[in-house]
Coordinates of C-alpha atoms and ligand atoms in Angstrom, one line a residue:
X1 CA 67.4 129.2 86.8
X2 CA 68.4 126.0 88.8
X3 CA 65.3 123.5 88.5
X4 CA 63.2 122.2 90.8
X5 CA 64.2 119.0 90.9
X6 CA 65.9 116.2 88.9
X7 CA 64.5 112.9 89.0
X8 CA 66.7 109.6 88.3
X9 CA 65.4 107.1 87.5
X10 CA 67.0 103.7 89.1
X11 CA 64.5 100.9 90.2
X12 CA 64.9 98.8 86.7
X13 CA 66.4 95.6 86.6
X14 CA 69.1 95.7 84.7
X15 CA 68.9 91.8 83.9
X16 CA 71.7 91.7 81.6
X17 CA 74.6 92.8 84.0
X18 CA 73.6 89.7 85.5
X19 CA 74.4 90.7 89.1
X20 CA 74.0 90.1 92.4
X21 CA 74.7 94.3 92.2
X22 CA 72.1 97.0 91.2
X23 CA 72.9 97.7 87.5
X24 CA 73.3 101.3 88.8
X25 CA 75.9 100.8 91.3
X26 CA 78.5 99.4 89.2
X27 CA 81.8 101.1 89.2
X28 CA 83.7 102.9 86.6
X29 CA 86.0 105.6 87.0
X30 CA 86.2 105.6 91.0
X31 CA 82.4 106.1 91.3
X32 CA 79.1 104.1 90.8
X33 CA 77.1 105.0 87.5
X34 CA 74.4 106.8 89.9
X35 CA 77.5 108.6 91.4
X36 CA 78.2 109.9 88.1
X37 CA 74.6 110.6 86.9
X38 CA 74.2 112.5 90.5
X39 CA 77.6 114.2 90.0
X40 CA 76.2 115.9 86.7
X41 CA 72.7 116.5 87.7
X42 CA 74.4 118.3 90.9
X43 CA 75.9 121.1 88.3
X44 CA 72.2 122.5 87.7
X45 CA 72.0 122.9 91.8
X46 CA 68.3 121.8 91.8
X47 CA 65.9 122.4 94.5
X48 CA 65.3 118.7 95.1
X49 CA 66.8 115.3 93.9
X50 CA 64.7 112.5 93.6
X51 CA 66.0 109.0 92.7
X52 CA 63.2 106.1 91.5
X53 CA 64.4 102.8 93.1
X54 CA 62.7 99.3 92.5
X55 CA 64.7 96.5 92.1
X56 CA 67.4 96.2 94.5
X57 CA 66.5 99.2 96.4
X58 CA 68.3 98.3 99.6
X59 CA 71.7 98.5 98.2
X60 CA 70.8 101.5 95.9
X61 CA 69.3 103.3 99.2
X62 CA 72.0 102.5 101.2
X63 CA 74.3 103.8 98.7
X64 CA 72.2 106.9 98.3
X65 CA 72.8 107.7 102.2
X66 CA 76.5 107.4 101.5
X67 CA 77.3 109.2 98.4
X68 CA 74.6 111.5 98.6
X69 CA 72.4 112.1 101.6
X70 CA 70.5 114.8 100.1
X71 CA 69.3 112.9 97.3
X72 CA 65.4 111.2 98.2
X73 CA 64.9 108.0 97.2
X74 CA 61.2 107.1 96.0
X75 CA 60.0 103.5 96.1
X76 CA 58.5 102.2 92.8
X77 CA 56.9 99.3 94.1
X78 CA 56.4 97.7 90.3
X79 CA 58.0 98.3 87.1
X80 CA 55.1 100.2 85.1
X81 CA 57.6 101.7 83.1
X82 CA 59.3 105.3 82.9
X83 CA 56.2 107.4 82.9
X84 CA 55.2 105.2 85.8
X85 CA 58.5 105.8 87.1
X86 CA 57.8 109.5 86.8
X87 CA 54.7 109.6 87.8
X88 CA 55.8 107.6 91.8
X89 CA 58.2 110.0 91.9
X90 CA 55.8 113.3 91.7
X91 CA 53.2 112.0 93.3
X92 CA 55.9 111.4 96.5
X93 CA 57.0 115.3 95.5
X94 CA 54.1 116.9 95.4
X95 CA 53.4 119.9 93.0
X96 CA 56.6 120.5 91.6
X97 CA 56.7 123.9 89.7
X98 CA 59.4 125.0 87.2
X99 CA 61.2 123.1 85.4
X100 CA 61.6 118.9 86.0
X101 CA 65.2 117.4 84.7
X102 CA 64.6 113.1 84.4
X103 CA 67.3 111.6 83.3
X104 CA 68.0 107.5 83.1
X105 CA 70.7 106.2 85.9
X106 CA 72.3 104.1 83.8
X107 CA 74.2 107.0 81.7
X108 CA 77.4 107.1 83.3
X109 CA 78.8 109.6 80.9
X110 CA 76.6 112.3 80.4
X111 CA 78.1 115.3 81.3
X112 CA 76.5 118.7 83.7
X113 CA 77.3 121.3 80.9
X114 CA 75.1 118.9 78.6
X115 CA 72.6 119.1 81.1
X116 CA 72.8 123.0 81.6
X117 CA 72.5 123.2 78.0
X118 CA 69.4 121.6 78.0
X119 CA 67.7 123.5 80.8
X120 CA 69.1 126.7 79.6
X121 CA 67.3 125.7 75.4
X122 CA 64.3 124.8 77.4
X123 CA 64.1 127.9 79.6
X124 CA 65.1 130.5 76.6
X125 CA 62.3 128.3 74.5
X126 CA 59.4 128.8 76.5
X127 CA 59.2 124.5 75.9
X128 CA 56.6 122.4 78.0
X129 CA 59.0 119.6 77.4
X130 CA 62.2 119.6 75.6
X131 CA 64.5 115.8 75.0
X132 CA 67.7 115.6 74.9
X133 CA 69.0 113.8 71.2
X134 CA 72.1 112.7 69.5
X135 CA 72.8 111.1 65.8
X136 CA 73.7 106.9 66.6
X137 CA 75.6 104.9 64.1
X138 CA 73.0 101.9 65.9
X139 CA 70.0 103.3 66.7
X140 CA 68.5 100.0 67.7
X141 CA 66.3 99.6 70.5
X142 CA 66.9 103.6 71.2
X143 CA 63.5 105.1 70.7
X144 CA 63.5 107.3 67.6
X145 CA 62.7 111.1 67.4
X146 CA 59.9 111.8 65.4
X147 CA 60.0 115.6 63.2
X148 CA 57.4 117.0 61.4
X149 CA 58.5 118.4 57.8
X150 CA 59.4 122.1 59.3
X151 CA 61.8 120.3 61.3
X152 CA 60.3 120.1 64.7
X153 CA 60.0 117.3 67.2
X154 CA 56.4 115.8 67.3
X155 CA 56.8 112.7 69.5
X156 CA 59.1 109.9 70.0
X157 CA 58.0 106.3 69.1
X158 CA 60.2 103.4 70.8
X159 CA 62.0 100.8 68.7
X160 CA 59.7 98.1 69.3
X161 CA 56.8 99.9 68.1
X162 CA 58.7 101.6 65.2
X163 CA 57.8 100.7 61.5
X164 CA 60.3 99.9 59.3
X165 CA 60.9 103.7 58.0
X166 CA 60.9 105.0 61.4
X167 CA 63.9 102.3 61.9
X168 CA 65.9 104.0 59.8
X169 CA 66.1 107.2 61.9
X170 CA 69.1 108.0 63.7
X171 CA 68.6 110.6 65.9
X172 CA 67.6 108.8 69.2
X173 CA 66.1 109.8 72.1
X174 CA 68.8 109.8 75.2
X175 CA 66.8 109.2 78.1
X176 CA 67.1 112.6 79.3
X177 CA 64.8 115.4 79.4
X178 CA 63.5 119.0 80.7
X179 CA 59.7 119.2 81.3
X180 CA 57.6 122.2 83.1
X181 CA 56.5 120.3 86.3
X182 CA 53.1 121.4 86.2
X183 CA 52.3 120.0 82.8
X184 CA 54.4 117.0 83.4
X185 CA 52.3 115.9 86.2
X186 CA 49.5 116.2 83.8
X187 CA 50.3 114.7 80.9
X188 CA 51.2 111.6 83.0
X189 CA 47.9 110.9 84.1
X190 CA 46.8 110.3 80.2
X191 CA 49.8 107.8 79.5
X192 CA 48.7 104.7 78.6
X193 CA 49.8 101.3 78.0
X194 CA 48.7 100.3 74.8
X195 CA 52.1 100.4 73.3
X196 CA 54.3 97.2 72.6
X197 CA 56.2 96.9 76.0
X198 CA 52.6 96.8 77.8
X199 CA 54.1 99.7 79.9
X200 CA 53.9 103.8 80.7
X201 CA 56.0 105.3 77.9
X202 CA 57.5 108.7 79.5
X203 CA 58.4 109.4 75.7
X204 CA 54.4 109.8 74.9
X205 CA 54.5 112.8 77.2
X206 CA 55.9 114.8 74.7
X207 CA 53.2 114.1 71.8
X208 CA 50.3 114.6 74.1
X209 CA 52.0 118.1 75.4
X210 CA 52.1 118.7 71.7
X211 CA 48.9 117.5 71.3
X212 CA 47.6 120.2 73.7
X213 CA 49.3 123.0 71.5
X214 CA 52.4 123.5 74.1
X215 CA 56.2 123.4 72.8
X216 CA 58.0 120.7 72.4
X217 CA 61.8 121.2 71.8
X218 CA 65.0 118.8 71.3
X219 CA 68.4 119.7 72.5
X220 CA 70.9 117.6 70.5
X221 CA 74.7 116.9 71.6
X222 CA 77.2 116.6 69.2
X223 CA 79.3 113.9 71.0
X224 CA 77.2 110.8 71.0
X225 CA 79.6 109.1 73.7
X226 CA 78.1 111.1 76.4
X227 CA 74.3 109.9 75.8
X228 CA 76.2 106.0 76.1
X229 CA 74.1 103.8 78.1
X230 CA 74.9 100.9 80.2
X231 CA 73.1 97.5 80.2
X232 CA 75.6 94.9 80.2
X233 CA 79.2 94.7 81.1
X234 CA 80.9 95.1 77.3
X235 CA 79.3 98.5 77.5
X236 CA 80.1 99.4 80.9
X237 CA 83.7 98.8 80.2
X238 CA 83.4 100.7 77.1
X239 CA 81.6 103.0 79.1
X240 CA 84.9 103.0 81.0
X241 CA 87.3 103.3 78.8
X242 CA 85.9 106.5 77.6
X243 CA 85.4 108.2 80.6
X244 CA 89.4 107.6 81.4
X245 CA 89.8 108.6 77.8
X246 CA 88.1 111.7 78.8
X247 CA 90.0 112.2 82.0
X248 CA 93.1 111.5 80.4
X249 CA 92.7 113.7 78.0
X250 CA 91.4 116.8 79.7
X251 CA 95.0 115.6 82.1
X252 CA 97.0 116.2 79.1
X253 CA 95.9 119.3 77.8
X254 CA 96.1 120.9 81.3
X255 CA 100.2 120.2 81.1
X256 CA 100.7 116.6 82.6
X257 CA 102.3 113.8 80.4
X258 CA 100.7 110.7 80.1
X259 CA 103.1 108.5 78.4
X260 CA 100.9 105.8 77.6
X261 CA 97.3 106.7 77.4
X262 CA 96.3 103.3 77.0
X263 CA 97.7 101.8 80.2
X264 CA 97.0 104.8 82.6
X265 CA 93.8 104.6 84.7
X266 CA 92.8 107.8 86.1
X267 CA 90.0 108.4 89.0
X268 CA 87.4 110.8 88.5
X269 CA 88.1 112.6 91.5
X270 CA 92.0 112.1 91.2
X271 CA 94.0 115.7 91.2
X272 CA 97.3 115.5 88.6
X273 CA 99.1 119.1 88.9
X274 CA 101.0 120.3 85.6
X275 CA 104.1 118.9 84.9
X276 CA 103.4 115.4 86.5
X277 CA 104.3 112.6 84.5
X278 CA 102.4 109.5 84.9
X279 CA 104.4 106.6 83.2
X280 CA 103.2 103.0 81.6
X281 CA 100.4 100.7 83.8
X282 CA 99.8 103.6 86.6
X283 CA 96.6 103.6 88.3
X284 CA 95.8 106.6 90.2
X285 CA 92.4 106.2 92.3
X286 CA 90.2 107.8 94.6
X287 CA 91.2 111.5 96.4
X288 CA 94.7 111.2 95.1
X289 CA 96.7 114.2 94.9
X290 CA 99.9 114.1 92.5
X291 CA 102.2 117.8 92.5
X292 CA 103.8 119.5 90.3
X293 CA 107.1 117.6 88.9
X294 CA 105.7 114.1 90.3
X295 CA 107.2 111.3 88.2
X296 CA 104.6 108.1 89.1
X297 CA 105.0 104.6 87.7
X298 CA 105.7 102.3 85.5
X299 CA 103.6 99.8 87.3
X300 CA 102.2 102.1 90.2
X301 CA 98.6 102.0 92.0
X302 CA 98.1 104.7 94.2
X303 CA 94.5 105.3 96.2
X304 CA 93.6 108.4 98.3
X305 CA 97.4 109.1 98.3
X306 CA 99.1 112.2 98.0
X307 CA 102.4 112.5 96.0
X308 CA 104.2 115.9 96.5
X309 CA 106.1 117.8 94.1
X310 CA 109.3 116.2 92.3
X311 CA 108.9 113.3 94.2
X312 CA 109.4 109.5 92.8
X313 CA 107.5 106.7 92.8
X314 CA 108.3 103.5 90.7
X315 CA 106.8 100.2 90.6
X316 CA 104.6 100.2 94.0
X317 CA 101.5 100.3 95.7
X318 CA 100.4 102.9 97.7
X319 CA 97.0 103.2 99.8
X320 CA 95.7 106.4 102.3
X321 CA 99.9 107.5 102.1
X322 CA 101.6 110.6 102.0
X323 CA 104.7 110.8 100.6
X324 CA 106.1 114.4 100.6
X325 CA 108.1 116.3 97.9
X326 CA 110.6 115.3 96.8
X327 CA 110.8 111.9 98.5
X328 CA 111.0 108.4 96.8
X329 CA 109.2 105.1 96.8
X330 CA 110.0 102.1 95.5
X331 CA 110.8 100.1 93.1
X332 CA 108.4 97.3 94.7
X333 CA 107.6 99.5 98.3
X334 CA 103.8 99.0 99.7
X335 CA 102.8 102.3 101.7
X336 CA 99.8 101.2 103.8
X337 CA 97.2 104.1 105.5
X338 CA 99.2 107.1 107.3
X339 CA 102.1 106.1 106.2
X340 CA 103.6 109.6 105.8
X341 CA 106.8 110.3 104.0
X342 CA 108.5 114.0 104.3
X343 CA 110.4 115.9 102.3
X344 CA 113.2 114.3 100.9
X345 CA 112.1 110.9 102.4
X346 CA 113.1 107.3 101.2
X347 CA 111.4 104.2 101.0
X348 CA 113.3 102.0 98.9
X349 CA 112.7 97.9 97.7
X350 CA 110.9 96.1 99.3
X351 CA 110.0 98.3 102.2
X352 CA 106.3 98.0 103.6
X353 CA 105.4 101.0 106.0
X354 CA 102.0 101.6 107.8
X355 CA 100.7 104.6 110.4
X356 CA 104.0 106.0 110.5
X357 CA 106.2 109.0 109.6
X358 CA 109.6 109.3 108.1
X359 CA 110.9 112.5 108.7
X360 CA 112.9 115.0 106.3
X361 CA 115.8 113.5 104.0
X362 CA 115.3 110.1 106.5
X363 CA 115.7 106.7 104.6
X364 CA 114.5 103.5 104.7
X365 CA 116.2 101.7 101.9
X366 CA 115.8 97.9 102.3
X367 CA 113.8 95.0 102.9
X368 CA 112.2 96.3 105.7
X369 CA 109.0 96.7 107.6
X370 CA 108.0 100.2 109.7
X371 CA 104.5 99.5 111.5
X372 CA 103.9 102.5 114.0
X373 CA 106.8 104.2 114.3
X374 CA 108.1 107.9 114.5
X375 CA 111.2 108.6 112.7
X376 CA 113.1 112.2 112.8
X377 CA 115.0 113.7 110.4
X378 CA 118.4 112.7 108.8
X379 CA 118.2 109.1 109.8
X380 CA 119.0 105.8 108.6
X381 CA 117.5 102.6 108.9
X382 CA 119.6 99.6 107.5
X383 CA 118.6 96.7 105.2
X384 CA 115.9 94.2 106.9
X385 CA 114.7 96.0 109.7
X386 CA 111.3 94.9 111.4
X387 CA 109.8 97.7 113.8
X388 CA 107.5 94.8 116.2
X389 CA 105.0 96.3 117.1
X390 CA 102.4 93.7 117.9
X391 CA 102.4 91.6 121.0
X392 CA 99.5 88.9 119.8
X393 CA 97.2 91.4 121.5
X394 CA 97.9 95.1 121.0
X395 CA 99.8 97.8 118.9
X396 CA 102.8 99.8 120.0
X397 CA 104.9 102.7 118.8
X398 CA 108.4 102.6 117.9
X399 CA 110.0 106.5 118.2
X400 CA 113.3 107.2 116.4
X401 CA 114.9 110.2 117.0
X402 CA 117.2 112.6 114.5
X403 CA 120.1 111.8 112.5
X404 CA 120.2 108.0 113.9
X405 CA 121.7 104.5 112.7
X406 CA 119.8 101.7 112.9
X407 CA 122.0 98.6 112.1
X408 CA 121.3 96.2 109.1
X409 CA 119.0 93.3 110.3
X410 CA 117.0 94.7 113.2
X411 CA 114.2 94.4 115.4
X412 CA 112.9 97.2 117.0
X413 CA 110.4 95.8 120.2
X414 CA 108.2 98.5 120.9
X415 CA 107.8 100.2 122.9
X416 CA 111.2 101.6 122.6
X417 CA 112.6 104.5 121.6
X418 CA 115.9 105.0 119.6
X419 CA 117.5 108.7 121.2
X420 CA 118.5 111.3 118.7
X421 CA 121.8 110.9 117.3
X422 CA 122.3 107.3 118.5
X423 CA 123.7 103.9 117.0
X424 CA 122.5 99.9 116.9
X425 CA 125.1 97.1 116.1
X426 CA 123.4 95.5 112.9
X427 CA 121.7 91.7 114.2
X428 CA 120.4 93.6 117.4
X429 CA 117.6 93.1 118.8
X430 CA 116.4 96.2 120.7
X431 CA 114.0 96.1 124.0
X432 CA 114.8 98.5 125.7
X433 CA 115.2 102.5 125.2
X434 CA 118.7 103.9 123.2
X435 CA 119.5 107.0 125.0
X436 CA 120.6 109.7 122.6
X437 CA 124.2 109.4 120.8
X438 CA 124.4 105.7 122.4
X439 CA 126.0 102.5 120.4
X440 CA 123.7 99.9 121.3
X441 CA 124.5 96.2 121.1
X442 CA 122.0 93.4 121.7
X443 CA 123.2 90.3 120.3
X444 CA 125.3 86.8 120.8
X445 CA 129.0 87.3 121.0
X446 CA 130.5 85.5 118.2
X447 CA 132.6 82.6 119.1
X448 CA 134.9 80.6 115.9
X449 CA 135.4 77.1 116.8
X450 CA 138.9 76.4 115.7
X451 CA 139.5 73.1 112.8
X452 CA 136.2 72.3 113.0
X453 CA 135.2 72.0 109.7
X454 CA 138.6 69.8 108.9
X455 CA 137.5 67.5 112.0
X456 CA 133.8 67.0 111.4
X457 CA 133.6 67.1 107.7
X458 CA 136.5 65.3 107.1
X459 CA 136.3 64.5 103.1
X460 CA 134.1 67.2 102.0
X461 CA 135.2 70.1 98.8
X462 CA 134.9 72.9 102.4
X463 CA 137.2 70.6 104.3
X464 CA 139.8 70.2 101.3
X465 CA 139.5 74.0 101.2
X466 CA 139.8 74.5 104.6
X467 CA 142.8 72.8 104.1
X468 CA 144.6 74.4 101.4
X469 CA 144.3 77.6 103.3
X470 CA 145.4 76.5 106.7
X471 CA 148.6 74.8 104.8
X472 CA 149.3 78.4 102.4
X473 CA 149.1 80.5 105.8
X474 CA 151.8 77.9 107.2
X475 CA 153.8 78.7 104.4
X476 CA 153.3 82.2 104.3
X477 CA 154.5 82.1 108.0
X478 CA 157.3 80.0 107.2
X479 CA 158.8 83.3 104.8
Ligands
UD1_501 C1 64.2 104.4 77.3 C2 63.3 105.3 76.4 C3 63.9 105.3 75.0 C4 65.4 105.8 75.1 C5 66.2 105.0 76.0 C6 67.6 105.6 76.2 C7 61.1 105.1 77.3 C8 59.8 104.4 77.1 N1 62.0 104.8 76.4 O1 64.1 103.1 76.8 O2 63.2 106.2 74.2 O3 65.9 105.8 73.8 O4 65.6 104.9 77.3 O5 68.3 104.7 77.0 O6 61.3 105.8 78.2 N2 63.0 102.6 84.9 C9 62.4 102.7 86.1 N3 61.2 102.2 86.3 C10 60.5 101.6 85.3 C11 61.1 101.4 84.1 C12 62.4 101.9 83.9 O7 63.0 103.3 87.0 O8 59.4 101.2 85.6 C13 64.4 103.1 84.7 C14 65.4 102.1 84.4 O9 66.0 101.6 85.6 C15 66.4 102.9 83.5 C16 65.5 103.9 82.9 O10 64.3 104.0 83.6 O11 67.4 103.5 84.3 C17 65.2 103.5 81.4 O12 64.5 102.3 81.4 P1 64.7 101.2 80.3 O13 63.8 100.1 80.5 O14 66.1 100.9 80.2 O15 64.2 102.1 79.0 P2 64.7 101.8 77.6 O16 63.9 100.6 77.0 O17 66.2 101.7 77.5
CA502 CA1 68.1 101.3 78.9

């Protein structure tokens, strides 16, 4: 059965990030550590979300309203601790019956089938409260789960107010954890704060349901990484290196190569079809889309762009682009946002292109810049091209037709538009409208100034050379 509600809690202070950021909102994997914690707690499709927020809330609420309007966010004016915590967030609920989900929202890697599993124990168990657990190789500062010599769970007691033998324990408790609502809200109203952090423990919950003769249950995952939390940034990059790990992996076994695992960086949300290779140092974020066949990288970074199947892309950067099947970017092209690519499309060294399309099997090899622009199919642009399309003031758009030649070196004033089938001179520099199957020429005539070199730089090696040629083509005319 879905639960009632989750509640995350998010209003602590997360001092050792030392941040001008809520600990909660740092990144990893293409989405905050709430976005992630949200992400998972979404899989048991509860009735309500609730998210604690204290410290920071502003940016933590603001971020709510963008990620995940749905989700309430409940003021905890002070810090009382996590049964505080708890406790602000039901009393802003109301009765909650069923079953509660809390989890901490600063576990980035937790995962929703961990979750179900725990809400699925709890419900088959009949529990009042059952934590979620896993073995440590460190267990300091975790709190420790206490078990009674049958085996089952009689309380947790936090590291700082563990003796010496409960130290030794390994089994921690997660920070996660299915209650009944109803004798949740109970049991918080007896928490004290006689304890060693002067503070609310949400961990005594479970010994006073226990002490009340209800069942108290632990769910334990096997894979310790997911339970990882975050509180300063060594662990929130090792925090990120697993998830991508993860990603990566999960990638792999669903049929695309990753040649180097180490160097690829993979978006949570990214989409890599099977048989897609992803070379050495690629970076693939946001919504991006790679087909079937796609070879990306070395040394690509691609956000919210969609690479279609077989196509190319080597050594670029590519951001809110397109680029169709088949097609081929780079080495060293920058696709900006709309920048749309068909099939069979080429965008070759040095090529920047922004809010335009390149039609089928069209090319743009060389040094060039496309800003605005339609081009057809079949077309040609040569080497060093600018398409102008600002005037100091506003945009304009640049329309080449089918199957046309655009000469090396030029510039493309738009307005303008380049007829189907036509020709420009390379150097041109073209105002006005090409009508279709035209040769257009807009440039200085070229005019050789006889001797001059021998005249004006009498005495130099060009002059000498100059020379020697003049004086061989003499002879030459004398045979
Ligand atoms: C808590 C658990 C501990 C567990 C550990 C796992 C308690 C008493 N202890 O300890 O058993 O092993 O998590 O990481 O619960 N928060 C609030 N309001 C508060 C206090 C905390 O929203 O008043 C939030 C924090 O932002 C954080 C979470 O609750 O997201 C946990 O709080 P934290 O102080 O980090 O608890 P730990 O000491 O880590
Ligand atoms: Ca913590």
């Amino acid at each position: 059965m879905s639960p009632a509600a989750v509640i995350v809690l998010a209003a602590g202070e997360g001092t050792r990030m030392r941040s001008r950021t809520s600990k909660v909102l740092h990144e990893l994997g293409g989405r905050s550590m709430l976005g992630h914690v949200l992400a998972a707690a979404d899989t048991l499709a509860p009735d309500r979300t609730l998210v604690v927020v204290g410290h920071r809330r502003e940016q933590v609420i603001a971020h709510l309203a963008e990620i995940h309007p749905a989700a309430v966010p409940v003021v905890q004016e002070r810090q009382g601790g996590t049964g505080h915590a708890v406790r602000t967030a039901l009393e802003a609920a109301g009765a909650l019956d069923g079953t509660v989900v809390v989890t901490n929202g600063d576990h980035p890697l937790i995962t929703g089938e961990t979750l179900r599993d725990l809400v699925g124990q709890h419900e088959r168990d009949g529990n009042a409260v059952t934590v979620l657990t896993t073995d440590v190789p460190e267990p300091t500062g975790y709190g420790r789960i206490l078990r009674g010599s049958d085996g089952a769970v009689t309380g947790i007691v936090e590291h700082k107010d563990a003796t010496e033998e409960q130290r030794a324990i390994t089994e921690i408790n997660v920070g996660m954890y299915a209650f009944d609502g109803a004798l949740l809200a109970g049991a918080l109203k007896r928490l004290t704060t006689d304890n060693a952090g002067g503070e609310e423990y949400l961990t005594d919950a479970l010994a006073i349901l226990r002490g009340d003769g209800h069942r108290a249950g632990a769910s334990k995952v096997a894979d310790w990484v997911e339970t990882l939390g975050v509180n300063d940034r060594v662990q929130l990059a090792e925090a990120r290196r697993l998830l991508n790990d993860r990603i990566l992996t999960r990638l792999m076994r669903a049929g695309v190569t990753v040649v180097d695992p180490a160097t690829a960086w993979v978006d949570v949300q990214v989409r890599v079809e099977a048989d897609a290779t992803l070379h050495q140092n690629v970076r693939l974020h946001g919504s991006t889309v790679v087909a079937a066949g796609a070879q990306v990288g070395p040394d690509t970074t691609l956000t919210d762009t969609v690479v279609g199947e077989d196509a190319r892309v080597l050594n670029s950067v590519a951001v809110g682009a397109e680029i169709g099947p088949e097609a081929t970017v780079g080495p060293f092209a920058y696709l900006r946002p709309d920048a749309r690519l068909a099939r069979k499309a080429k965008a070759g060294a040095y090529v920047e292109i922004k809010n335009s399309e390149v039609g089928e099997g069209s090319k743009v090899p060389h040094l060039t810049y496309v800003g605005d622009a339609t081009i057809g199919a079949g077309s040609n642009i040569g080497a060093g091209c600018v398409f102008v399309n600002y005037d100091g003031v506003a945009k304009h758009r640049t329309v080449v037709g089918d199957h046309v030649r655009v000469g090396s070196d030029n510039m493309l004033v738009a307005p303008v538009t380049i007829g189907d089938g036509s020709y420009t001179a390379a150097g041109s520099v073209i105002i006005k409208d090409v009508p279709p199957g035209a040769m257009a020429v807009a440039r200085g005539q070229q005019r050789n100034v006889e001797g001059w070199v021998e005249r004006k730089r009498a005495g130099t090696a060009a002059a000498d050379a100059a020379k020697r040629a003049r004086e061989n083509n003499t002879q030459e005319g004398d045979k």
